[in-house]
mmCIF file of C-alpha atoms in Angstrom:
data_model
loop_
_atom_site.group_PDB
_atom_site.id
_atom_site.type_symbol
_atom_site.label_atom_id
_atom_site.label_comp_id
_atom_site.label_asym_id
_atom_site.label_seq_id
_atom_site.Cartn_x
_atom_site.Cartn_y
_atom_site.Cartn_z
ATOM 1 C CA MET A 1 292.954 -5.796 61.937
ATOM 2 C CA VAL A 2 293.601 -2.087 62.491
ATOM 3 C CA CYS A 3 291.081 0.614 63.224
ATOM 4 C CA THR A 4 290.337 3.569 60.975
ATOM 5 C CA GLY A 5 289.687 5.896 63.900
ATOM 6 C CA GLY A 6 286.658 7.485 65.482
ATOM 7 C CA THR A 7 284.037 4.994 66.566
ATOM 8 C CA GLY A 8 283.372 3.311 63.278
ATOM 9 C CA GLY A 9 284.791 -0.171 63.117
ATOM 10 C CA CYS A 10 288.025 -1.519 61.659
ATOM 11 C CA ARG A 11 289.564 -2.294 58.303
ATOM 12 C CA ARG A 12 292.365 -4.660 57.483
ATOM 13 C CA GLY A 13 295.674 -3.284 56.256
ATOM 14 C CA PHE A 14 295.160 0.439 56.922
ATOM 15 C CA ASP A 15 296.244 2.457 59.937
ATOM 16 C CA ILE A 16 295.186 6.096 60.009
ATOM 17 C CA ASN A 17 298.233 6.897 62.159
ATOM 18 C CA LYS A 18 300.603 5.563 59.456
ATOM 19 C CA LEU A 19 300.479 7.309 56.078
ATOM 20 C CA TRP A 20 302.685 7.546 52.967
ATOM 21 C CA GLY A 21 305.348 5.283 54.434
ATOM 22 C CA GLY A 22 305.857 7.529 57.471
ATOM 23 C CA TYR A 23 304.042 8.443 60.633
ATOM 24 C CA VAL A 24 301.759 11.306 61.507
ATOM 25 C CA LYS A 25 300.998 12.303 65.052
ATOM 26 C CA GLN A 26 298.526 9.906 66.684
ATOM 27 C CA GLN A 27 295.049 11.472 66.574
ATOM 28 C CA TRP A 28 292.996 8.830 68.381
ATOM 29 C CA VAL A 29 293.491 5.809 70.597
ATOM 30 C CA ASN A 30 292.440 2.217 70.978
ATOM 31 C CA ALA A 31 291.198 1.282 74.429
ATOM 32 C CA VAL A 32 291.166 -1.453 77.052
ATOM 33 C CA ILE A 33 288.445 -1.694 79.699
ATOM 34 C CA LEU A 34 289.307 -3.722 82.794
ATOM 35 C CA SER A 35 286.067 -5.277 83.980
ATOM 36 C CA GLY A 36 287.329 -7.239 86.972
ATOM 37 C CA GLY A 37 287.681 -10.893 87.836
ATOM 38 C CA GLU A 38 285.263 -12.969 89.891
ATOM 39 C CA GLY A 39 282.333 -11.083 91.346
ATOM 40 C CA GLU A 40 281.626 -10.662 95.059
ATOM 41 C CA GLU A 41 278.305 -11.453 96.751
ATOM 42 C CA TRP A 42 277.138 -7.830 96.903
ATOM 43 C CA MET A 43 277.538 -7.438 93.133
ATOM 44 C CA HIS A 44 274.982 -10.101 92.158
ATOM 45 C CA ALA A 45 277.017 -10.479 88.957
ATOM 46 C CA PRO A 46 279.922 -12.575 87.607
ATOM 47 C CA CYS A 47 282.209 -9.519 87.755
ATOM 48 C CA LYS A 48 282.096 -5.849 88.697
ATOM 49 C CA GLY A 49 281.502 -4.678 85.133
ATOM 50 C CA LEU A 50 278.299 -6.737 84.922
ATOM 51 C CA ILE A 51 276.609 -5.135 87.932
ATOM 52 C CA SER A 52 273.161 -4.140 86.699
ATOM 53 C CA LEU A 53 272.396 -0.399 86.722
ATOM 54 C CA LYS A 54 269.067 0.758 85.331
ATOM 55 C CA GLY A 55 268.744 -2.561 83.513
ATOM 56 C CA ARG A 56 272.147 -2.433 81.786
ATOM 57 C CA PRO A 57 275.565 -3.832 82.759
ATOM 58 C CA MET A 58 277.753 -1.127 84.311
ATOM 59 C CA VAL A 59 280.488 -1.624 81.712
ATOM 60 C CA ALA A 60 277.986 -0.798 78.941
ATOM 61 C CA TYR A 61 277.929 2.827 80.104
ATOM 62 C CA VAL A 62 281.726 3.013 79.942
ATOM 63 C CA ILE A 63 281.718 1.518 76.437
ATOM 64 C CA ALA A 64 279.091 4.085 75.393
ATOM 65 C CA ALA A 65 281.228 6.945 76.736
ATOM 66 C CA LEU A 66 284.304 5.749 74.841
ATOM 67 C CA LYS A 67 282.306 5.480 71.618
ATOM 68 C CA ALA A 68 280.703 8.898 72.152
ATOM 69 C CA SER A 69 284.115 10.544 72.581
ATOM 70 C CA GLY A 70 284.912 10.317 68.873
ATOM 71 C CA VAL A 71 288.586 9.628 69.645
ATOM 72 C CA VAL A 72 288.475 5.897 70.450
ATOM 73 C CA GLY A 73 288.786 3.115 67.883
ATOM 74 C CA ARG A 74 289.011 -0.519 68.973
ATOM 75 C CA ILE A 75 287.650 -1.371 72.408
ATOM 76 C CA VAL A 76 288.852 -4.504 74.198
ATOM 77 C CA VAL A 77 286.991 -5.569 77.343
ATOM 78 C CA VAL A 78 288.860 -7.820 79.773
ATOM 79 C CA GLY A 79 286.633 -9.967 81.997
ATOM 80 C CA PRO A 80 284.751 -13.281 81.938
ATOM 81 C CA SER A 81 284.339 -13.140 78.174
ATOM 82 C CA GLU A 82 281.421 -15.575 77.758
ATOM 83 C CA ALA A 83 279.344 -13.806 80.406
ATOM 84 C CA MET A 84 280.292 -10.395 78.987
ATOM 85 C CA GLN A 85 279.243 -11.305 75.448
ATOM 86 C CA HIS A 86 275.958 -12.767 76.678
ATOM 87 C CA ALA A 87 275.150 -9.669 78.757
ATOM 88 C CA LEU A 88 276.285 -6.980 76.309
ATOM 89 C CA HIS A 89 275.251 -8.364 72.905
ATOM 90 C CA ASP A 90 277.765 -5.914 71.388
ATOM 91 C CA ASP A 91 279.846 -7.243 68.518
ATOM 92 C CA THR A 92 281.612 -3.899 68.013
ATOM 93 C CA VAL A 93 283.884 -4.604 70.985
ATOM 94 C CA GLU A 94 286.390 -7.407 71.554
ATOM 95 C CA TYR A 95 286.388 -9.699 74.592
ATOM 96 C CA VAL A 96 289.386 -11.146 76.413
ATOM 97 C CA ASN A 97 289.150 -13.532 79.363
ATOM 98 C CA ALA A 98 290.354 -12.140 82.692
ATOM 99 C CA GLY A 99 293.468 -13.518 84.356
ATOM 100 C CA ASP A 100 294.327 -14.003 88.012
ATOM 101 C CA ASN A 101 295.150 -10.382 88.872
ATOM 102 C CA LEU A 102 295.078 -6.797 87.638
ATOM 103 C CA MET A 103 298.510 -6.917 86.001
ATOM 104 C CA ASP A 104 297.667 -10.109 84.093
ATOM 105 C CA ASN A 105 294.477 -8.448 82.864
ATOM 106 C CA LEU A 106 296.397 -5.385 81.721
ATOM 107 C CA ASP A 107 298.942 -7.579 79.925
ATOM 108 C CA MET A 108 296.224 -9.491 78.089
ATOM 109 C CA GLY A 109 294.254 -6.388 77.238
ATOM 110 C CA LEU A 110 297.261 -4.647 75.690
ATOM 111 C CA ALA A 111 298.594 -7.738 73.903
ATOM 112 C CA GLY A 112 296.832 -7.078 70.601
ATOM 113 C CA PHE A 113 298.032 -3.505 70.131
ATOM 114 C CA SER A 114 301.136 -1.979 68.578
ATOM 115 C CA PRO A 115 303.884 -1.637 71.210
ATOM 116 C CA ASP A 116 304.456 2.022 70.334
ATOM 117 C CA GLU A 117 300.890 3.357 70.278
ATOM 118 C CA LEU A 118 299.361 5.114 73.254
ATOM 119 C CA VAL A 119 296.448 2.994 74.476
ATOM 120 C CA LEU A 120 293.698 4.257 76.760
ATOM 121 C CA VAL A 121 293.117 2.067 79.825
ATOM 122 C CA ALA A 122 289.787 2.456 81.626
ATOM 123 C CA THR A 123 287.934 0.535 84.313
ATOM 124 C CA ALA A 124 284.376 -0.742 84.114
ATOM 125 C CA ASP A 125 283.276 0.818 87.403
ATOM 126 C CA THR A 126 282.830 4.454 86.281
ATOM 127 C CA PRO A 127 279.290 4.373 84.851
ATOM 128 C CA LEU A 128 278.894 8.174 84.824
ATOM 129 C CA LEU A 129 281.882 8.637 82.523
ATOM 130 C CA THR A 130 281.060 10.903 79.568
ATOM 131 C CA GLY A 131 282.316 11.120 76.010
ATOM 132 C CA GLU A 132 283.300 14.746 76.614
ATOM 133 C CA ALA A 133 285.519 13.774 79.559
ATOM 134 C CA VAL A 134 287.187 10.998 77.547
ATOM 135 C CA ARG A 135 287.770 13.269 74.559
ATOM 136 C CA ASP A 136 289.371 15.968 76.716
ATOM 137 C CA LEU A 137 291.699 13.511 78.421
ATOM 138 C CA VAL A 138 292.715 11.650 75.260
ATOM 139 C CA THR A 139 293.336 14.840 73.280
ATOM 140 C CA ARG A 140 295.592 16.341 75.936
ATOM 141 C CA GLY A 141 297.291 13.020 76.623
ATOM 142 C CA LEU A 142 298.202 12.537 72.970
ATOM 143 C CA GLN A 143 299.583 16.066 72.773
ATOM 144 C CA SER A 144 302.040 15.266 75.575
ATOM 145 C CA GLY A 145 304.031 12.792 73.483
ATOM 146 C CA LYS A 146 304.948 10.846 76.644
ATOM 147 C CA ASP A 147 305.027 7.066 77.101
ATOM 148 C CA GLY A 148 302.457 7.197 79.892
ATOM 149 C CA VAL A 149 299.668 9.548 80.989
ATOM 150 C CA TYR A 150 298.424 9.519 84.587
ATOM 151 C CA SER A 151 295.238 11.461 85.256
ATOM 152 C CA PHE A 152 294.037 12.830 88.575
ATOM 153 C CA THR A 153 291.390 15.177 89.977
ATOM 154 C CA GLU A 154 291.463 17.746 92.772
ATOM 155 C CA LYS A 155 289.224 17.093 95.770
ATOM 156 C CA ALA A 156 287.311 20.322 95.198
ATOM 157 C CA ASP A 157 286.231 19.111 91.752
ATOM 158 C CA ILE A 158 285.096 15.735 93.117
ATOM 159 C CA GLU A 159 283.154 17.419 95.932
ATOM 160 C CA ALA A 160 281.531 19.904 93.559
ATOM 161 C CA THR A 161 279.925 17.038 91.626
ATOM 162 C CA PHE A 162 279.673 14.319 94.280
ATOM 163 C CA PRO A 163 279.462 16.011 97.716
ATOM 164 C CA GLY A 164 280.537 13.675 100.511
ATOM 165 C CA ALA A 165 282.145 11.126 98.184
ATOM 166 C CA ARG A 166 284.596 8.778 99.912
ATOM 167 C CA ARG A 167 287.884 8.932 98.007
ATOM 168 C CA THR A 168 291.540 8.402 98.867
ATOM 169 C CA TYR A 169 293.368 11.725 98.565
ATOM 170 C CA ILE A 170 297.030 12.688 98.640
ATOM 171 C CA LYS A 171 297.879 16.119 100.030
ATOM 172 C CA LEU A 172 300.371 18.016 97.867
ATOM 173 C CA LYS A 173 301.578 21.624 97.828
ATOM 174 C CA THR A 174 298.753 22.810 95.612
ATOM 175 C CA GLY A 175 295.863 20.824 97.069
ATOM 176 C CA ARG A 176 294.422 17.369 97.713
ATOM 177 C CA TYR A 177 294.211 15.015 94.749
ATOM 178 C CA THR A 178 292.842 11.603 93.881
ATOM 179 C CA GLY A 179 293.772 9.371 90.963
ATOM 180 C CA SER A 180 291.218 8.927 88.196
ATOM 181 C CA ASN A 181 290.280 5.630 86.550
ATOM 182 C CA LEU A 182 291.727 6.518 83.158
ATOM 183 C CA MET A 183 295.337 6.328 82.060
ATOM 184 C CA MET A 184 297.251 6.014 78.801
ATOM 185 C CA LEU A 185 300.215 3.753 78.149
ATOM 186 C CA ARG A 186 302.460 2.462 75.372
ATOM 187 C CA PRO A 187 302.440 -1.354 75.669
ATOM 188 C CA ARG A 188 306.215 -1.582 75.193
ATOM 189 C CA VAL A 189 306.896 0.046 78.585
ATOM 190 C CA LEU A 190 304.734 -2.348 80.608
ATOM 191 C CA PRO A 191 307.237 -5.215 81.082
ATOM 192 C CA GLN A 192 309.899 -2.981 82.667
ATOM 193 C CA ALA A 193 307.388 -1.351 84.992
ATOM 194 C CA ARG A 194 305.254 -4.377 85.836
ATOM 195 C CA GLU A 195 306.384 -4.787 89.473
ATOM 196 C CA ILE A 196 306.081 -1.062 90.244
ATOM 197 C CA PHE A 197 302.596 -0.998 88.717
ATOM 198 C CA ARG A 198 301.643 -4.000 90.857
ATOM 199 C CA GLN A 199 302.815 -2.284 94.046
ATOM 200 C CA MET A 200 301.055 0.952 93.120
ATOM 201 C CA SER A 201 297.851 -0.937 92.391
ATOM 202 C CA ASP A 202 298.039 -2.892 95.659
ATOM 203 C CA ASN A 203 298.608 0.333 97.632
ATOM 204 C CA ARG A 204 296.298 2.649 95.703
ATOM 205 C CA LYS A 205 294.019 3.101 98.725
ATOM 206 C CA ASN A 206 296.952 3.647 101.114
ATOM 207 C CA PRO A 207 298.802 6.985 100.649
ATOM 208 C CA LEU A 208 301.350 6.119 103.372
ATOM 209 C CA ALA A 209 302.319 2.856 101.673
ATOM 210 C CA LEU A 210 302.573 4.662 98.342
ATOM 211 C CA GLY A 211 304.784 7.280 99.971
ATOM 212 C CA ARG A 212 307.190 4.633 101.284
ATOM 213 C CA MET A 213 307.853 3.565 97.701
ATOM 214 C CA PHE A 214 309.405 6.979 97.024
ATOM 215 C CA GLY A 215 311.976 6.909 99.857
ATOM 216 C CA LEU A 216 312.193 8.427 103.345
ATOM 217 C CA ARG A 217 312.903 12.044 102.347
ATOM 218 C CA ARG A 218 310.023 12.175 99.905
ATOM 219 C CA LEU A 219 307.779 10.302 102.345
ATOM 220 C CA ILE A 220 308.348 13.004 104.970
ATOM 221 C CA LYS A 221 307.569 15.745 102.432
ATOM 222 C CA LEU A 222 304.442 13.855 101.404
ATOM 223 C CA LEU A 223 303.271 13.416 104.996
ATOM 224 C CA PHE A 224 303.526 17.172 105.574
ATOM 225 C CA GLY A 225 301.960 18.103 102.250
ATOM 226 C CA ARG A 226 305.141 19.740 100.970
ATOM 227 C CA MET A 227 305.654 17.725 97.814
ATOM 228 C CA SER A 228 304.761 19.232 94.449
ATOM 229 C CA ILE A 229 303.141 17.403 91.551
ATOM 230 C CA GLU A 230 306.373 17.861 89.586
ATOM 231 C CA GLU A 231 308.455 16.194 92.329
ATOM 232 C CA LEU A 232 306.020 13.296 92.575
ATOM 233 C CA VAL A 233 306.080 12.761 88.819
ATOM 234 C CA CYS A 234 309.882 12.956 88.712
ATOM 235 C CA ALA A 235 310.166 10.303 91.430
ATOM 236 C CA GLY A 236 307.615 8.101 89.677
ATOM 237 C CA GLN A 237 309.446 8.347 86.364
ATOM 238 C CA LYS A 238 312.702 7.225 87.978
ATOM 239 C CA MET A 239 311.013 4.141 89.401
ATOM 240 C CA LEU A 240 309.102 3.292 86.231
ATOM 241 C CA GLY A 241 311.892 4.003 83.784
ATOM 242 C CA PHE A 242 309.812 6.036 81.318
ATOM 243 C CA GLU A 243 308.334 9.530 81.007
ATOM 244 C CA VAL A 244 304.877 10.170 82.428
ATOM 245 C CA PHE A 245 302.608 13.135 81.746
ATOM 246 C CA PRO A 246 300.580 14.272 84.796
ATOM 247 C CA LEU A 247 297.137 15.217 83.517
ATOM 248 C CA GLU A 248 294.713 16.957 85.837
ATOM 249 C CA THR A 249 291.121 16.502 84.773
ATOM 250 C CA ARG A 250 288.272 18.495 86.249
ATOM 251 C CA TYR A 251 285.768 15.856 85.142
ATOM 252 C CA ALA A 252 284.859 14.139 88.399
ATOM 253 C CA CYS A 253 283.183 11.308 86.476
ATOM 254 C CA CYS A 254 286.655 10.007 85.535
ATOM 255 C CA GLY A 255 287.432 9.134 89.129
ATOM 256 C CA GLN A 256 284.166 8.504 90.937
ATOM 257 C CA ASP A 257 283.926 4.729 90.794
ATOM 258 C CA ILE A 258 281.898 1.904 92.303
ATOM 259 C CA ASP A 259 284.555 -0.194 93.975
ATOM 260 C CA ARG A 260 282.650 -1.335 97.076
ATOM 261 C CA GLU A 261 279.097 -1.969 98.187
ATOM 262 C CA GLU A 262 279.012 1.359 100.033
ATOM 263 C CA ASP A 263 280.074 3.139 96.834
ATOM 264 C CA LEU A 264 277.076 1.649 95.054
ATOM 265 C CA ALA A 265 274.763 2.883 97.802
ATOM 266 C CA PHE A 266 276.322 6.374 97.656
ATOM 267 C CA MET A 267 276.062 6.568 93.869
ATOM 268 C CA LYS A 268 272.424 5.442 93.571
ATOM 269 C CA PRO A 269 270.946 8.998 93.556
ATOM 270 C CA TYR A 270 273.415 10.059 90.861
ATOM 271 C CA ILE A 271 272.709 6.926 88.833
ATOM 272 C CA GLU A 272 268.991 7.723 88.992
ATOM 273 C CA LYS A 273 269.677 11.327 87.977
ATOM 274 C CA TYR A 274 272.202 10.868 85.179
ATOM 275 C CA LEU A 275 271.439 7.402 83.809
ATOM 276 C CA GLY A 276 267.674 7.684 83.953
#
């Protein structure tokens, strides 16, 4: 089954990105939402995506943002599928059981898509994500023509929307930045980059450990804030083996997540304000 684009369902045998025997530039994306594995005690839910916020599962807000963007077709949610279906009652999305770790979940989420299409990967823990933010990121990501799109936000933009937010920042020449919870990827590049992705995921909260992956000279530059975005991307591309487009988004909602119990406590006033 292939999607006709936008937010309106799928049709068999027709792909809007493939016309008249040739290809036109991709105008929209399919998406994977990673909803997490087994839940922790503080979540009071089978997984992170099913944490209840204002009477709805957290992942439901992410699904709504993707649909509202107008540039997302199929949506695959990776998590405890039976519990997800029971909680969401949404037959417009597809459900895939979670594996043992993040990389397994990414593999399974991407398995049903064309190896050459750019797929949007999101996480279930960004309930304030908006359709406007998704549309901006997807549109610019598709225009890049790269095999991967990594999005990030400057600290000033996070602080302007969520003052006092606890985030992990990397200091570069032009400012302090944090990774967002949205990226784009062609499934065919995942196998060659699997181990690097695993290490990056394991060390995502540890800038020093991430820096060590890039070698001593670059680590020193990183420690002193002398590395540029371009240098960081170049080093990352060499490790991954494919081209990556660095996409700065000013939408703080793309990166402000609920990863820990203290994040949930911090976000409660914003949840009341924006999800009320």
